[in-house]
Short mmCIF file of C-alpha atoms and ligand atoms in Angstrom, two decimals:
data_model
loop_
_atom_site.label_atom_id
_atom_site.label_comp_id
_atom_site.label_asym_id
_atom_site.label_seq_id
_atom_site.Cartn_x
_atom_site.Cartn_y
_atom_site.Cartn_z
CA UNK A 1 -2.49 6.13 -15.52
CA UNK A 2 -3.42 3.21 -17.78
CA UNK A 3 -2.16 -0.13 -16.50
CA UNK A 4 -1.21 -3.16 -18.60
CA UNK A 5 -0.54 -6.40 -16.75
CA UNK A 6 1.04 -9.47 -18.37
CA UNK A 7 -0.33 -12.64 -16.79
CA UNK A 8 2.12 -15.34 -17.89
CA UNK A 9 0.22 -18.06 -16.02
CA UNK A 10 2.38 -21.24 -15.79
CA UNK A 11 4.62 -20.42 -18.75
CA UNK A 12 8.30 -19.59 -19.36
CA UNK A 13 11.65 -20.45 -17.82
CA UNK A 14 14.19 -18.11 -16.25
CA UNK A 15 16.02 -17.91 -19.59
CA UNK A 16 12.91 -17.05 -21.62
CA UNK A 17 11.74 -14.60 -18.94
CA UNK A 18 15.13 -12.86 -19.12
CA UNK A 19 14.92 -12.74 -22.91
CA UNK A 20 11.42 -11.25 -22.64
CA UNK A 21 12.64 -8.60 -20.21
CA UNK A 22 15.51 -7.66 -22.50
CA UNK A 23 13.18 -7.39 -25.48
CA UNK A 24 10.60 -5.40 -23.53
CA UNK A 25 13.39 -3.08 -22.43
CA UNK A 26 14.27 -2.46 -26.09
CA UNK A 27 10.59 -1.90 -26.96
CA UNK A 28 10.07 0.52 -24.10
CA UNK A 29 13.38 2.35 -24.44
CA UNK A 30 13.80 5.23 -22.03
CA UNK A 31 10.24 5.21 -20.66
CA UNK A 32 6.78 3.70 -20.91
CA UNK A 33 5.16 6.79 -22.41
CA UNK A 34 2.78 7.58 -19.58
CA UNK A 35 1.39 4.06 -19.09
CA UNK A 36 2.21 1.61 -16.33
CA UNK A 37 3.36 -1.93 -17.13
CA UNK A 38 3.47 -4.93 -14.80
CA UNK A 39 4.66 -8.49 -15.38
CA UNK A 40 3.06 -11.35 -13.45
CA UNK A 41 5.33 -14.39 -13.81
CA UNK A 42 5.42 -17.52 -11.66
CA UNK A 43 7.37 -16.98 -8.43
CA UNK A 44 10.66 -18.59 -9.55
CA UNK A 45 10.78 -16.21 -12.53
CA UNK A 46 10.29 -12.95 -10.61
CA UNK A 47 13.99 -12.15 -10.54
CA UNK A 48 14.41 -12.88 -14.24
CA UNK A 49 11.44 -10.65 -15.13
CA UNK A 50 12.58 -7.70 -13.01
CA UNK A 51 13.66 -4.47 -14.72
CA UNK A 52 16.77 -3.03 -13.03
CA UNK A 53 15.64 0.36 -14.38
CA UNK A 54 12.20 0.01 -12.82
CA UNK A 55 10.26 0.68 -16.02
CA UNK A 56 7.78 -2.05 -15.14
CA UNK A 57 6.45 -3.43 -11.90
CA UNK A 58 6.19 -7.04 -10.80
CA UNK A 59 3.01 -8.85 -9.79
CA UNK A 60 2.39 -12.34 -8.50
CA UNK A 61 -0.47 -14.50 -9.73
CA UNK A 62 -1.73 -15.66 -6.35
CA UNK A 63 -1.00 -15.38 -2.64
CA UNK A 64 -1.83 -17.56 0.35
CA UNK A 65 -4.93 -16.76 2.43
CA UNK A 66 -2.82 -17.19 5.59
CA UNK A 67 -0.02 -14.88 6.69
CA UNK A 68 2.54 -17.51 7.73
CA UNK A 69 2.82 -21.02 9.10
CA UNK A 70 2.58 -24.70 8.28
CA UNK A 71 1.04 -24.41 4.79
CA UNK A 72 3.25 -26.55 2.58
CA UNK A 73 3.41 -25.28 -0.97
CA UNK A 74 1.94 -21.85 -0.28
CA UNK A 75 3.59 -18.46 -0.86
CA UNK A 76 2.59 -15.60 1.43
CA UNK A 77 1.78 -12.07 0.36
CA UNK A 78 4.68 -10.86 2.53
CA UNK A 79 7.07 -13.17 0.65
CA UNK A 80 5.80 -11.85 -2.69
CA UNK A 81 6.27 -8.27 -1.51
CA UNK A 82 9.74 -9.14 -0.22
CA UNK A 83 10.55 -10.60 -3.66
CA UNK A 84 9.72 -7.24 -5.24
CA UNK A 85 6.04 -7.54 -6.18
CA UNK A 86 3.89 -4.41 -6.09
CA UNK A 87 0.69 -6.17 -7.18
CA UNK A 88 -0.97 -9.54 -6.63
CA UNK A 89 -3.60 -11.07 -8.88
CA UNK A 90 -6.37 -12.40 -6.63
CA UNK A 91 -9.35 -14.51 -7.69
CA UNK A 92 -8.41 -15.23 -11.30
CA UNK A 93 -11.11 -17.41 -12.82
CA UNK A 94 -8.60 -20.27 -13.14
CA UNK A 95 -8.06 -20.09 -9.36
CA UNK A 96 -11.82 -20.02 -8.80
CA UNK A 97 -12.59 -22.87 -11.22
CA UNK A 98 -9.60 -25.20 -10.86
CA UNK A 99 -8.69 -24.59 -7.21
CA UNK A 100 -12.11 -23.93 -5.71
CA UNK A 101 -11.39 -20.38 -4.53
CA UNK A 102 -14.31 -18.07 -3.87
CA UNK A 103 -15.66 -15.24 -1.68
CA UNK A 104 -14.42 -15.90 1.87
CA UNK A 105 -10.99 -17.23 0.92
CA UNK A 106 -10.50 -14.41 -1.59
CA UNK A 107 -11.47 -11.82 1.04
CA UNK A 108 -8.70 -13.29 3.24
CA UNK A 109 -6.20 -13.12 0.39
CA UNK A 110 -7.07 -9.46 -0.17
CA UNK A 111 -6.54 -8.80 3.55
CA UNK A 112 -3.11 -10.52 3.39
CA UNK A 113 -2.20 -8.32 0.39
CA UNK A 114 -3.08 -5.22 2.42
CA UNK A 115 -0.95 -6.32 5.38
CA UNK A 116 1.98 -6.90 3.02
CA UNK A 117 1.53 -3.66 1.07
CA UNK A 118 0.58 -5.38 -2.20
CA UNK A 119 -2.12 -3.82 -4.38
CA UNK A 120 -4.65 -6.53 -5.26
CA UNK A 121 -5.72 -7.01 -8.86
CA UNK A 122 -9.04 -8.60 -8.03
CA UNK A 123 -10.54 -10.60 -10.90
CA UNK A 124 -14.25 -11.03 -11.52
CA UNK A 125 -16.29 -12.28 -14.45
CA UNK A 126 -19.24 -14.38 -15.46
CA UNK A 127 -19.19 -17.82 -17.10
CA UNK A 128 -20.89 -18.43 -20.45
CA UNK A 129 -23.78 -20.14 -18.60
CA UNK A 130 -24.25 -17.16 -16.29
CA UNK A 131 -24.18 -14.81 -19.25
CA UNK A 132 -26.71 -16.88 -21.21
CA UNK A 133 -28.97 -16.95 -18.15
CA UNK A 134 -28.84 -13.14 -17.89
CA UNK A 135 -26.86 -13.38 -14.64
CA UNK A 136 -23.82 -11.27 -15.55
CA UNK A 137 -24.67 -8.36 -13.22
CA UNK A 138 -25.70 -10.68 -10.36
CA UNK A 139 -22.44 -12.60 -10.68
CA UNK A 140 -20.29 -9.47 -10.60
CA UNK A 141 -22.15 -8.12 -7.55
CA UNK A 142 -21.64 -11.44 -5.72
CA UNK A 143 -17.96 -11.58 -6.58
CA UNK A 144 -17.43 -7.97 -5.47
CA UNK A 145 -18.71 -9.00 -2.03
CA UNK A 146 -15.17 -10.20 -1.26
CA UNK A 147 -14.19 -6.50 -1.11
CA UNK A 148 -16.70 -5.54 1.57
CA UNK A 149 -14.18 -5.57 4.43
CA UNK A 150 -11.49 -3.80 2.42
CA UNK A 151 -10.91 -0.12 3.25
CA UNK A 152 -12.12 2.10 0.36
CA UNK A 153 -9.13 4.40 0.83
CA UNK A 154 -6.65 1.73 -0.32
CA UNK A 155 -5.59 1.54 -3.97
CA UNK A 156 -7.42 -1.22 -5.80
CA UNK A 157 -7.40 -2.73 -9.27
CA UNK A 158 -10.39 -4.76 -10.44
CA UNK A 159 -10.12 -6.82 -13.62
CA UNK A 160 -13.32 -7.75 -15.42
CA UNK A 161 -12.56 -11.00 -17.19
CA UNK A 162 -15.57 -12.81 -18.66
CA UNK A 163 -14.66 -16.49 -18.26
CA UNK A 164 -15.85 -17.30 -21.80
CA UNK A 165 -13.44 -14.70 -23.21
CA UNK A 166 -10.31 -15.97 -21.46
CA UNK A 167 -8.02 -17.84 -23.84
CA UNK A 168 -10.90 -18.35 -26.28
CA UNK A 169 -9.87 -15.87 -28.96
CA UNK A 170 -13.30 -14.26 -28.51
CA UNK A 171 -13.03 -11.03 -26.52
CA UNK A 172 -16.02 -9.16 -25.14
CA UNK A 173 -17.30 -6.35 -27.34
CA UNK A 174 -16.30 -2.84 -26.34
CA UNK A 175 -20.00 -2.25 -25.50
CA UNK A 176 -20.23 -5.25 -23.15
CA UNK A 177 -16.87 -4.42 -21.59
CA UNK A 178 -17.88 -0.80 -21.02
CA UNK A 179 -21.29 -1.77 -19.59
CA UNK A 180 -19.73 -4.19 -17.09
CA UNK A 181 -17.03 -1.73 -16.01
CA UNK A 182 -19.50 1.12 -15.58
CA UNK A 183 -21.58 -1.18 -13.37
CA UNK A 184 -18.51 -2.15 -11.32
CA UNK A 185 -17.52 1.51 -10.97
CA UNK A 186 -21.01 2.32 -9.64
CA UNK A 187 -20.83 -0.46 -7.06
CA UNK A 188 -17.36 0.65 -6.00
CA UNK A 189 -18.12 4.38 -6.13
CA UNK A 190 -16.76 4.90 -2.59
CA UNK A 191 -13.26 3.90 -3.78
CA UNK A 192 -10.74 6.72 -3.96
CA UNK A 193 -8.08 4.95 -6.00
CA UNK A 194 -9.70 2.45 -8.33
CA UNK A 195 -8.51 1.25 -11.71
CA UNK A 196 -10.64 -1.06 -13.82
CA UNK A 197 -9.07 -3.46 -16.29
CA UNK A 198 -10.56 -5.68 -18.94
CA UNK A 199 -9.14 -9.14 -19.61
CA UNK A 200 -10.02 -11.92 -22.05
CA UNK A 201 -8.44 -12.46 -25.48
CA UNK A 202 -6.94 -8.97 -25.68
CA UNK A 203 -4.64 -8.68 -28.71
CA UNK A 204 -2.75 -5.86 -30.42
CA UNK A 205 -5.59 -5.89 -32.98
CA UNK A 206 -8.53 -5.35 -30.60
CA UNK A 207 -6.72 -3.33 -27.90
CA UNK A 208 -7.51 0.10 -29.27
CA UNK A 209 -11.27 -0.43 -29.57
CA UNK A 210 -11.52 -2.12 -26.14
CA UNK A 211 -9.52 0.66 -24.53
CA UNK A 212 -12.05 3.17 -25.89
CA UNK A 213 -14.82 1.51 -23.84
CA UNK A 214 -16.05 3.64 -20.93
CA UNK A 215 -14.12 3.27 -17.65
CA UNK A 216 -11.43 1.02 -19.14
CA UNK A 217 -8.12 1.81 -17.44
CA UNK A 218 -6.08 -0.97 -19.05
CA UNK A 219 -5.87 -4.71 -19.55
CA UNK A 220 -4.96 -7.98 -17.89
CA UNK A 221 -3.41 -9.95 -20.74
CA UNK A 222 -2.73 -13.68 -20.92
CA UNK A 223 -1.78 -15.30 -24.23
CA UNK A 224 -0.79 -12.09 -26.02
CA UNK A 225 1.51 -11.12 -23.12
CA UNK A 226 3.85 -14.06 -23.69
CA UNK A 227 5.60 -12.11 -26.46
CA UNK A 228 7.24 -8.81 -25.50
CA UNK A 229 6.46 -7.42 -28.96
CA UNK A 230 2.74 -8.03 -28.72
CA UNK A 231 2.56 -6.95 -25.05
CA UNK A 232 4.31 -3.70 -25.96
CA UNK A 233 2.04 -3.25 -29.00
CA UNK A 234 -1.03 -3.57 -26.76
CA UNK A 235 0.37 -1.02 -24.32
CA UNK A 236 1.05 1.37 -27.21
CA UNK A 237 -2.61 1.17 -28.27
P1 PGA B 1 -6.09 -14.29 -22.28
O1 PGA B 1 -6.03 -14.46 -20.69
O2 PGA B 1 -5.59 -12.91 -22.60
O3 PGA B 1 -5.20 -15.38 -22.81
O4 PGA B 1 -7.51 -14.48 -22.70
C1 PGA B 1 -6.41 -13.40 -19.85
C2 PGA B 1 -6.28 -13.84 -18.41
O5 PGA B 1 -6.54 -15.01 -18.11
O6 PGA B 1 -5.93 -13.03 -17.54
#
């Protein structure tokens, strides 16, 4: 089933999250038409973003690499699961770039997700410099290393998000998106339950052509997911 995940990043209040949920409920009506939706708000907004009718799932944007203990300011995967999350975004490029997260720490976060029963949405993607240097494939292979210890039988979502496409208004072409996802699918060919998302400046306008790219099972959406109307329009594509 196609999966559309709204990554709200550090936006919204409880009131605006509630208003979003009400509007999305009106957009979706009785059902999501055979696609799966998930909202990834900041932790304090999880309750406000929840759908009492269960038409969309909840995701968190990050989890701690440790299970429990004296880690002031951290939120564990078990806490996120307890708060109702089904998914956790792990390794978003903003976490990698601004908070210095990479391979070993991300492998630990994935392990914590597994212990807590959260499905990781593991993000990978090359920077503009890596792309210009012809290092896209090498970068993706290196980033996928964090999955080496993860059992192939577990459900997994991988989001290909070229760093240069995130928040830039310049999405990857359907060809580039498809090529990257086909490569990822080959590397992860032992996975039994794998969904591959694209992320980076997805809009209602480009959603249909990107979704037609080979191996594309949905999107991780930032800016365009802040409005319920445009998030729903993307999911309808
Ligand atoms: P964007 O963000 O849709 O605003 O480019 C995507 C993301 O960061 O997940």
